[in-house]
Amino acid sequence: MIKKIFGSTTRSFDIEQPVQVYKRKSAIQILPANDDDKSFKKSIKHTFKTIEDESEIRKAIEQNEFISHIITDNRFQAISRTIYSQEVQAGETIIQEGEIGSQLFISALGEYEVTTKSGIKLQFDDVRVFGELALLYNVKRKATVRAITKGKLWVLDNQSFKEIIERSEEEERNELVSFLSQVPTLNTTNEDNLRFVADLLSPQFFPTGTEIIKEGKHADAFYILRAGSVRVKTKNKELVTTLTRGQFFGESALINEESSNETVIAESPGCECLTLSRKYFIKHFGEVSDFQKLSVTNQLKKLSISKDANFVDLKLEHFNKIRTIGAGGFGSVDIIQHKTDKNSIYALKYIKKYKYVLQEQRDHILNEKNIQLNCHSPFIVRLYKTFKDTRFLYFLMEAQLGGDLWRLMYNKRRKPFMEDDAKFYVACVIEAFEYLHERGIVYRDLKPENVLIGHNGYVKLTDFGFAKIIGTNRTNSLVGTPDYIAPEILCNKSHDRAVDCWALGILIFELLTMKTPFQSKSSHDTYKLIMKGIVFCRFPYFISSKCKNLIMKLCSKRPVDRIGNWRNGMKAVKSHYWFSNFNWNHLKAFIMRPPYTPKLTGPLDLSNFPHCMNNPASVPEVQTSTWDEDF
């Protein structure tokens, strides 16, 4: 099609790299690709450390602005136990530029030097974290690190790290669900709904003596005790009861807004509660009576699994290749023409099978096929049929001859879009997201390069290599494009459709400014800014307050706070006042005038694509494996 093909040029932040503002963005993906396959996990070994060792490790992590957001206090103890020591000799290479990294290092003793092929060089002898991107994904190192003297390192393996994060997150969520299942107001519903409620809970600390709820005052929140205890009293009775960890109070606030008939006071040395306000609960679920009847699973629509009769008998030999319009390490995209029906023009994407054998990304390619083949939305590029031979897998797709949104903005216009124009393109993406999310599909790779322009000027979503059917569940893996990755993915947390809401906010910003809000000179700095959040971004003066408000709501740091991730999904985004004068019915009826309509001279006008050459030497080897039997 009209994009980079599966190329995953990853960047490390070991050495900063200058930014190229108009460079097309590449995706990254952690390995192994099957993010829900636990078979790769190994048993975690614990290593003894002294109090001084743990203090040294903690200090190094806290001083690293990026990794401190990921290894938080509640995770530190479990992760610290898996960090092991490694002695190094003078002259020993710890990290080699160009090799795939899978470990984070902390220098404990010794002196070290950092060099690159480009000549960048520095030395250090303090306690510091380096090589930290390796915790997130299997990245090529951008520098060489050698020991100048004999020394000692602390080492954290990325698979152990990932397992601890997943395990601790799941254990914590299960504990919260267990607490919630004891609440009469909530326990008449199913476990899936309780998991959604668990995501809404926010920790809050109350010092000794704090009156969390006061008798006679309006009570507007529900509380679960996570640590410490509280004393419950009334005017007539000094002590009614004492509540401890796992117990709850204020649950009636979820049902009505009546005054409390009790006072709840934090006891020494203070207590931590998980809180949920009535207003917040209603925003996500409606009234409690609505919540009790809610079945999120049953609300999901199903994909229309069917074969298009017009394509059943088509074979590759029925087509002539016109030109290659995209090429990358994983394959290429050609525009092809039916030999007898000259008006039948398609895009044929073909990928090298051996790449997926070597990199174990088979599930992703099968996901792409199964999802896109069965998506029937006018805002999603159609996949009509797939083929295979001993070297390639082929996708016969709808051709969008207008190019992509990235090329339109950066190569043709060379200037950002005005808000009304950007609004049209964003609306098309929202329609695509609404279709996907209603069917329990998360997309995970939004960017202008993946938004294709048709002959009529309307745009469609393409490249479903990272898409996945998750239903009401979550998924784990670091996939996506660095500038568009949501903070929960960077933190190795499980994620859902909220990551698409985040990416939508980033897209709006880029269309209006020709840069992403967290764009920096290196991936490291980009990730640090993402972890800080959108509230620290500087918005240009020409972005309207309405638009800024929508971006801020889409890019809320907490996934549950993002507009589009509430109970009414993308309908909430459509109802936002930035779209107050936008006619959604006209858009869906294709009677709205697009900002740009490509001037095509005919079905073979490929002027909106770059000229790409296939390298004969890159013909892949024959594959005899049977992993693609169902392709």
mmCIF file of C-alpha atoms in Angstrom, residues 27 67 167 177 202 253 437 447 577 589 606:
data_model
loop_
_atom_site.group_PDB
_atom_site.id
_atom_site.type_symbol
_atom_site.label_atom_id
_atom_site.label_comp_id
_atom_site.label_asym_id
_atom_site.label_seq_id
_atom_site.Cartn_x
_atom_site.Cartn_y
_atom_site.Cartn_z
ATOM 1 C CA ALA A 27 7.015 1.203 14.468
ATOM 2 C CA ILE A 67 13.064 4.484 34.341
ATOM 3 C CA ARG A 167 2.314 -10.637 37.573
ATOM 4 C CA VAL A 177 -11.898 -7.279 42.449
ATOM 5 C CA SER A 202 -7.615 6.131 42.930
ATOM 6 C CA ALA A 253 -22.740 7.452 48.101
ATOM 7 C CA HIS A 437 -13.844 -0.676 19.338
ATOM 8 C CA LYS A 447 -0.138 7.839 12.599
ATOM 9 C CA TYR A 577 -17.791 20.688 21.505
ATOM 10 C CA ALA A 589 -23.137 9.684 3.581
ATOM 11 C CA LEU A 606 0.473 6.731 -9.314
#
